[in-house]
Amino acid sequence: MIVHAPVAFSAMKPFHLLSFLPGPLAVALVAALLPAGAVRGEEAAGLVLIPAGVHEPVLRGQDEPRQVAVAPFLLEARPVTNAEFLAFVRDQPKWRRSRVAPLFADAGYLAHWAGDLELGPKAPAEAPVVRVSWFAARAYAAAKGRRLPTTAEWERAAAAGFRGERGADEPEYRRVALGWLAQPSPDVLPAVGSRRASVHGVHDLLDLVWEWVDDFNTTMTTGESRGDTGLERTLFCGAGAAGAQDLTNYPAFMRAGMRSALRARYVVPNLGFRCALSP
Amino acid sequence: MTRSSLPLLRRLAAGVAFFLGATAGRASEGTVLAKPGGVPLAADLPRETAVLTRPPQVPPPIARRHPAKVIVNLEVVELTKRMADGVEYTFWTYGGEVPGLFIRVREGDVVEFHLNNHPSSKVPHNIDLHAVTGPGGGAASTFTAPGHSSQFTFTALNSGLYVYHCATAPVPMHIANGMYGLILVEPRDGLPPVDREYYVMQGDFYTQGAHGEPGLQIFDNLKAIDERPTYILFNGEVGALVGDRALQAKVGEKVRLYFGVGGPNVTSSFHVIGEIFDTVYSEGGMGRTQTNVQTTMVPAGGSTIVDFKVDVPGTLVLVDHSLSRAFNKGAIGMIKVSGPETPVIYSGKEVDEVYLGEASDAGAASSRREAELVAKRAEVIASNVEIGNITREIQLERGKKVYLTSCFACHMATGEGLPGVFPPLAKSDYLQADKTRAIRNVTKGLSGPITVNGKAYNNIMPPQVLDDDQVANVLTYVMNSWGNDYGVVTRDDVKRARAGNP
């Protein structure tokens, strides 16, 4: 499963030719460059190639760069479903609801499931799994030979629009992203893959559930940083704008805010995850 | 110390602290300790749970005269509600209401604050209470993911009316979605008693659809950034304080409004049409009050308390007197005052009459002089045969036009009428006998039996809608045509006839 990135995909060359190509075409190109068989297998495994790109954090410290180069990586086209997570806890009993260590998951862990190994009406098989902790999500990914995407990777993928690399320039993208925020979470979530795919072919990034990232806790270290550090890594109130870059990108702010509200053991009714893989 | 100056002051304090080898935390602690009166230990205080109220209601005044430990439970819930007729919006709320539930504590109280973020929430929230002395006003300690709770404790050191709001990034969006409310820290001795207290907050809202566009509206971040609100509302809804939901009061009562502005961007020129604020606690502070205020400015993230006695019945209208906000964007509310009229204070409409511009003021010296000149001109005209004849001829021509419009259909073009149905005007003894009666018959109409030239008539003539000149002209025409020679009817004759028959 482990694939070596060809030299052409230097992490320091964010505006690589491939980043301007539509996802499927890029996948085809990568298929030609990568060792034979690798991509076919990954496509079958629900992975999509995200070409090299750039992540511009909405919040950063004074010494942190404006742009973070993101090497090409493979991302699951859909969040992990209840059915998939059920298969995981069958294999690994220590992640079942009744057995999970309190250190690794809060009391609400998989609380909407009917039982340890029973999904029930509030957790349709094809709906994204939620109420899982960061520890559990990581364990799932590792069991699959994958990992959680980094913040930079996830944001780089989500910054792509429906037609091009810059979703922020597409009115439809803005409408979808803010439209999702305009409604409370439903009791029973819809199926994964039900939301329009990005130009790379990744579904559900903007409008299904929040998603864990591997380094969620680097967004901030405290809940309120207007005054307790010299860094302008400020997230709150008017001062929140001091360290920010694109002040109009409210959905990205919301995601940054969400991540910084989390602890690794937290489980949240609208927080799921998907896996990534380095090529 | 004002909340908005905190970050800057803290930065300054941090700089000073660097040189002094102290910490910024100690610097702000020093401010706290400098306050008069010690803070009692929370463990010694009696405990009570705060009564929180939905707008426009306010919790009852605090009767106790000692500090207490007050437990506040506030739930954040995101819910879709009416914003205007046919328009829905997903509000982010403290307690399911916009503005959030009203919190009332007493100066010196120790407040144990629980913020609970409902599991159905999309996003994390926190709370910055401007009544809190401490980092972020509590925001640092209350940042709470969906389905989680946070707790922190503060001492209400300063009395006043304070805004609370969500301070999670992007803050303008959280506030534009309705995340604000008021917390009153009553002074130790309380506020002067009033008969009624109400809670109103103004906020600006930004929807992707235009004002009034139906359906579930989505927050528009670009409009928010440009400060172009689609709605500016009292209590989060067009009509929240109108009609059956208007605030109520009775004549003679003292009314107190706790008014705040959540923003995120727009300040308020707060005004109550038909009232004068007897007392204003400007900016929600408890120091000197202002009296006899018409409009008071309330900043975004600020408040005011206004007291006024309602003296007369009727509807008082709450507005943002930056009036496009009231007229076009929704910032309107009402107080219905019931009770007996007090004409000495307010009479109601006493006079309703035609206003004739510069000629209207009969008492003015220039008007009197003009009237004298007009009368003099009339005398000159009347005494000069040539001019008098000309004016009579003009009158006859004008009167003929009126006759051929209003009269000839019944009385016929030559004034002979219709035998047995419409009496004649030509050589009519009835017409000749009484000029004033003739005028009244035109202006008031005539019905019932009359006798003209010895013949009985019993019919109806409707009143004619003619001005005084037209009546004078048409009667002069009638009285001087078809062999009649009954004299002239003047405008003054018509005026006198009208006045004499009320």
Short mmCIF file of N, CA and C in Angstrom, two decimals, chain A residues 144-208:
data_model
loop_
_atom_site.label_atom_id
_atom_site.label_comp_id
_atom_site.label_asym_id
_atom_site.label_seq_id
_atom_site.Cartn_x
_atom_site.Cartn_y
_atom_site.Cartn_z
N LYS A 144 -6.62 0.61 9.31
CA LYS A 144 -6.83 0.51 7.87
C LYS A 144 -5.54 0.79 7.11
N GLY A 145 -4.45 1.03 7.82
CA GLY A 145 -3.20 1.38 7.17
C GLY A 145 -3.17 2.81 6.68
N ARG A 146 -4.02 3.64 7.28
CA ARG A 146 -4.09 5.04 6.86
C ARG A 146 -3.87 5.95 8.06
N ARG A 147 -4.16 7.21 7.88
CA ARG A 147 -3.98 8.18 8.96
C ARG A 147 -5.04 9.25 8.81
N LEU A 148 -5.15 10.11 9.81
CA LEU A 148 -6.03 11.27 9.67
C LEU A 148 -5.30 12.33 8.85
N PRO A 149 -6.03 13.09 8.04
CA PRO A 149 -5.36 14.19 7.33
C PRO A 149 -4.91 15.26 8.32
N THR A 150 -3.88 16.02 7.93
CA THR A 150 -3.49 17.17 8.75
C THR A 150 -4.46 18.32 8.48
N THR A 151 -4.41 19.31 9.36
CA THR A 151 -5.24 20.51 9.13
C THR A 151 -4.93 21.10 7.76
N ALA A 152 -3.65 21.22 7.45
CA ALA A 152 -3.26 21.82 6.17
C ALA A 152 -3.82 21.02 5.00
N GLU A 153 -3.71 19.69 5.10
CA GLU A 153 -4.23 18.85 4.02
C GLU A 153 -5.74 18.99 3.89
N TRP A 154 -6.41 18.91 5.03
CA TRP A 154 -7.87 18.96 5.00
C TRP A 154 -8.34 20.30 4.43
N GLU A 155 -7.74 21.37 4.92
CA GLU A 155 -8.15 22.71 4.47
C GLU A 155 -7.80 22.92 3.01
N ARG A 156 -6.69 22.37 2.57
CA ARG A 156 -6.30 22.51 1.17
C ARG A 156 -7.35 21.80 0.29
N ALA A 157 -7.79 20.65 0.72
CA ALA A 157 -8.80 19.93 -0.06
C ALA A 157 -10.13 20.68 -0.04
N ALA A 158 -10.48 21.23 1.12
CA ALA A 158 -11.79 21.89 1.25
C ALA A 158 -11.79 23.27 0.61
N ALA A 159 -10.61 23.85 0.38
CA ALA A 159 -10.55 25.17 -0.25
C ALA A 159 -10.90 25.09 -1.73
N ALA A 160 -10.79 23.89 -2.31
CA ALA A 160 -11.14 23.73 -3.72
C ALA A 160 -12.64 23.86 -3.88
N GLY A 161 -13.03 24.46 -4.98
CA GLY A 161 -14.45 24.65 -5.23
C GLY A 161 -15.05 23.51 -6.02
N PHE A 162 -16.22 23.76 -6.57
CA PHE A 162 -16.88 22.75 -7.39
C PHE A 162 -16.33 22.76 -8.81
N ARG A 163 -15.76 23.90 -9.20
CA ARG A 163 -15.28 24.00 -10.58
C ARG A 163 -13.78 24.23 -10.66
N GLY A 164 -13.20 24.87 -9.66
CA GLY A 164 -11.78 25.19 -9.74
C GLY A 164 -11.13 25.08 -8.37
N GLU A 165 -9.87 25.49 -8.32
CA GLU A 165 -9.11 25.33 -7.09
C GLU A 165 -9.54 26.33 -6.02
N ARG A 166 -10.11 27.47 -6.43
CA ARG A 166 -10.45 28.49 -5.43
C ARG A 166 -11.96 28.56 -5.23
N GLY A 167 -12.42 27.76 -4.27
CA GLY A 167 -13.85 27.75 -3.99
C GLY A 167 -14.36 29.12 -3.56
N ALA A 168 -13.50 29.89 -2.88
CA ALA A 168 -13.92 31.20 -2.38
C ALA A 168 -14.39 32.11 -3.51
N ASP A 169 -13.95 31.82 -4.74
CA ASP A 169 -14.37 32.65 -5.87
C ASP A 169 -15.70 32.19 -6.46
N GLU A 170 -16.21 31.07 -5.99
CA GLU A 170 -17.46 30.54 -6.56
C GLU A 170 -18.63 30.84 -5.63
N PRO A 171 -19.62 31.62 -6.11
CA PRO A 171 -20.78 31.94 -5.25
C PRO A 171 -21.46 30.69 -4.69
N GLU A 172 -21.53 29.65 -5.52
CA GLU A 172 -22.21 28.43 -5.08
C GLU A 172 -21.48 27.81 -3.87
N TYR A 173 -20.18 27.87 -3.89
CA TYR A 173 -19.36 27.33 -2.80
C TYR A 173 -19.68 28.07 -1.50
N ARG A 174 -19.75 29.40 -1.63
CA ARG A 174 -20.02 30.22 -0.45
C ARG A 174 -21.43 29.92 0.08
N ARG A 175 -22.36 29.76 -0.87
CA ARG A 175 -23.74 29.50 -0.46
C ARG A 175 -23.86 28.16 0.27
N VAL A 176 -23.16 27.15 -0.27
CA VAL A 176 -23.22 25.82 0.34
C VAL A 176 -22.58 25.84 1.73
N ALA A 177 -21.41 26.47 1.81
CA ALA A 177 -20.68 26.45 3.08
C ALA A 177 -21.46 27.19 4.17
N LEU A 178 -21.98 28.37 3.84
CA LEU A 178 -22.72 29.13 4.85
C LEU A 178 -24.11 28.56 5.05
N GLY A 179 -24.66 27.96 3.98
CA GLY A 179 -25.99 27.36 4.08
C GLY A 179 -26.02 26.21 5.07
N TRP A 180 -24.95 25.45 5.10
CA TRP A 180 -24.89 24.34 6.06
C TRP A 180 -24.92 24.88 7.50
N LEU A 181 -24.22 25.98 7.69
CA LEU A 181 -24.18 26.56 9.03
C LEU A 181 -25.52 27.17 9.41
N ALA A 182 -26.36 27.42 8.39
CA ALA A 182 -27.64 28.08 8.66
C ALA A 182 -28.71 27.12 9.16
N GLN A 183 -28.33 25.88 9.41
CA GLN A 183 -29.33 24.94 9.92
C GLN A 183 -28.73 24.11 11.03
N PRO A 184 -29.49 23.89 12.10
CA PRO A 184 -28.98 23.03 13.17
C PRO A 184 -28.79 21.60 12.66
N SER A 185 -27.98 20.84 13.37
CA SER A 185 -27.76 19.45 12.97
C SER A 185 -29.04 18.65 13.08
N PRO A 186 -29.34 17.82 12.06
CA PRO A 186 -30.50 16.95 12.19
C PRO A 186 -30.21 15.81 13.16
N ASP A 187 -31.28 15.25 13.70
CA ASP A 187 -31.15 14.15 14.65
C ASP A 187 -30.49 12.94 13.98
N VAL A 188 -30.95 12.65 12.77
CA VAL A 188 -30.39 11.53 12.01
C VAL A 188 -29.71 12.11 10.79
N LEU A 189 -28.43 11.80 10.64
CA LEU A 189 -27.66 12.42 9.56
C LEU A 189 -27.91 11.72 8.23
N PRO A 190 -27.82 12.47 7.11
CA PRO A 190 -27.98 11.85 5.79
C PRO A 190 -26.74 11.01 5.42
N ALA A 191 -26.86 10.26 4.32
CA ALA A 191 -25.79 9.34 3.93
C ALA A 191 -24.55 10.10 3.44
N VAL A 192 -23.42 9.48 3.60
CA VAL A 192 -22.19 10.05 3.04
C VAL A 192 -22.30 10.02 1.51
N GLY A 193 -21.56 10.90 0.87
CA GLY A 193 -21.57 10.95 -0.59
C GLY A 193 -22.79 11.67 -1.15
N SER A 194 -23.69 12.13 -0.25
CA SER A 194 -24.92 12.77 -0.72
C SER A 194 -24.68 14.23 -1.07
N ARG A 195 -23.52 14.75 -0.76
CA ARG A 195 -23.25 16.16 -1.01
C ARG A 195 -22.33 16.31 -2.22
N ARG A 196 -22.51 17.41 -2.90
CA ARG A 196 -21.81 17.66 -4.16
C ARG A 196 -20.29 17.55 -3.97
N ALA A 197 -19.63 16.92 -4.96
CA ALA A 197 -18.19 16.69 -4.87
C ALA A 197 -17.40 17.93 -5.29
N SER A 198 -16.25 18.09 -4.71
CA SER A 198 -15.34 19.16 -5.11
C SER A 198 -14.74 18.84 -6.47
N VAL A 199 -14.00 19.78 -7.00
CA VAL A 199 -13.37 19.59 -8.31
C VAL A 199 -12.44 18.37 -8.29
N HIS A 200 -11.97 18.01 -7.11
CA HIS A 200 -11.11 16.83 -7.01
C HIS A 200 -11.90 15.53 -6.86
N GLY A 201 -13.18 15.64 -6.70
CA GLY A 201 -14.00 14.44 -6.53
C GLY A 201 -14.20 14.04 -5.07
N VAL A 202 -13.98 14.99 -4.14
CA VAL A 202 -14.18 14.69 -2.72
C VAL A 202 -15.57 15.19 -2.30
N HIS A 203 -16.35 14.32 -1.70
CA HIS A 203 -17.71 14.68 -1.29
C HIS A 203 -17.74 15.17 0.17
N ASP A 204 -18.79 15.90 0.47
CA ASP A 204 -19.22 16.16 1.86
C ASP A 204 -18.23 17.00 2.67
N LEU A 205 -17.37 17.75 2.01
CA LEU A 205 -16.39 18.51 2.80
C LEU A 205 -17.02 19.71 3.51
N LEU A 206 -18.03 20.32 2.88
CA LEU A 206 -18.53 21.58 3.40
C LEU A 206 -19.84 21.44 4.17
N ASP A 207 -20.57 20.36 3.93
CA ASP A 207 -21.98 20.42 4.32
C ASP A 207 -22.55 19.10 4.80
N LEU A 208 -21.75 18.31 5.50
CA LEU A 208 -22.33 17.10 6.10
C LEU A 208 -22.04 17.03 7.59
#
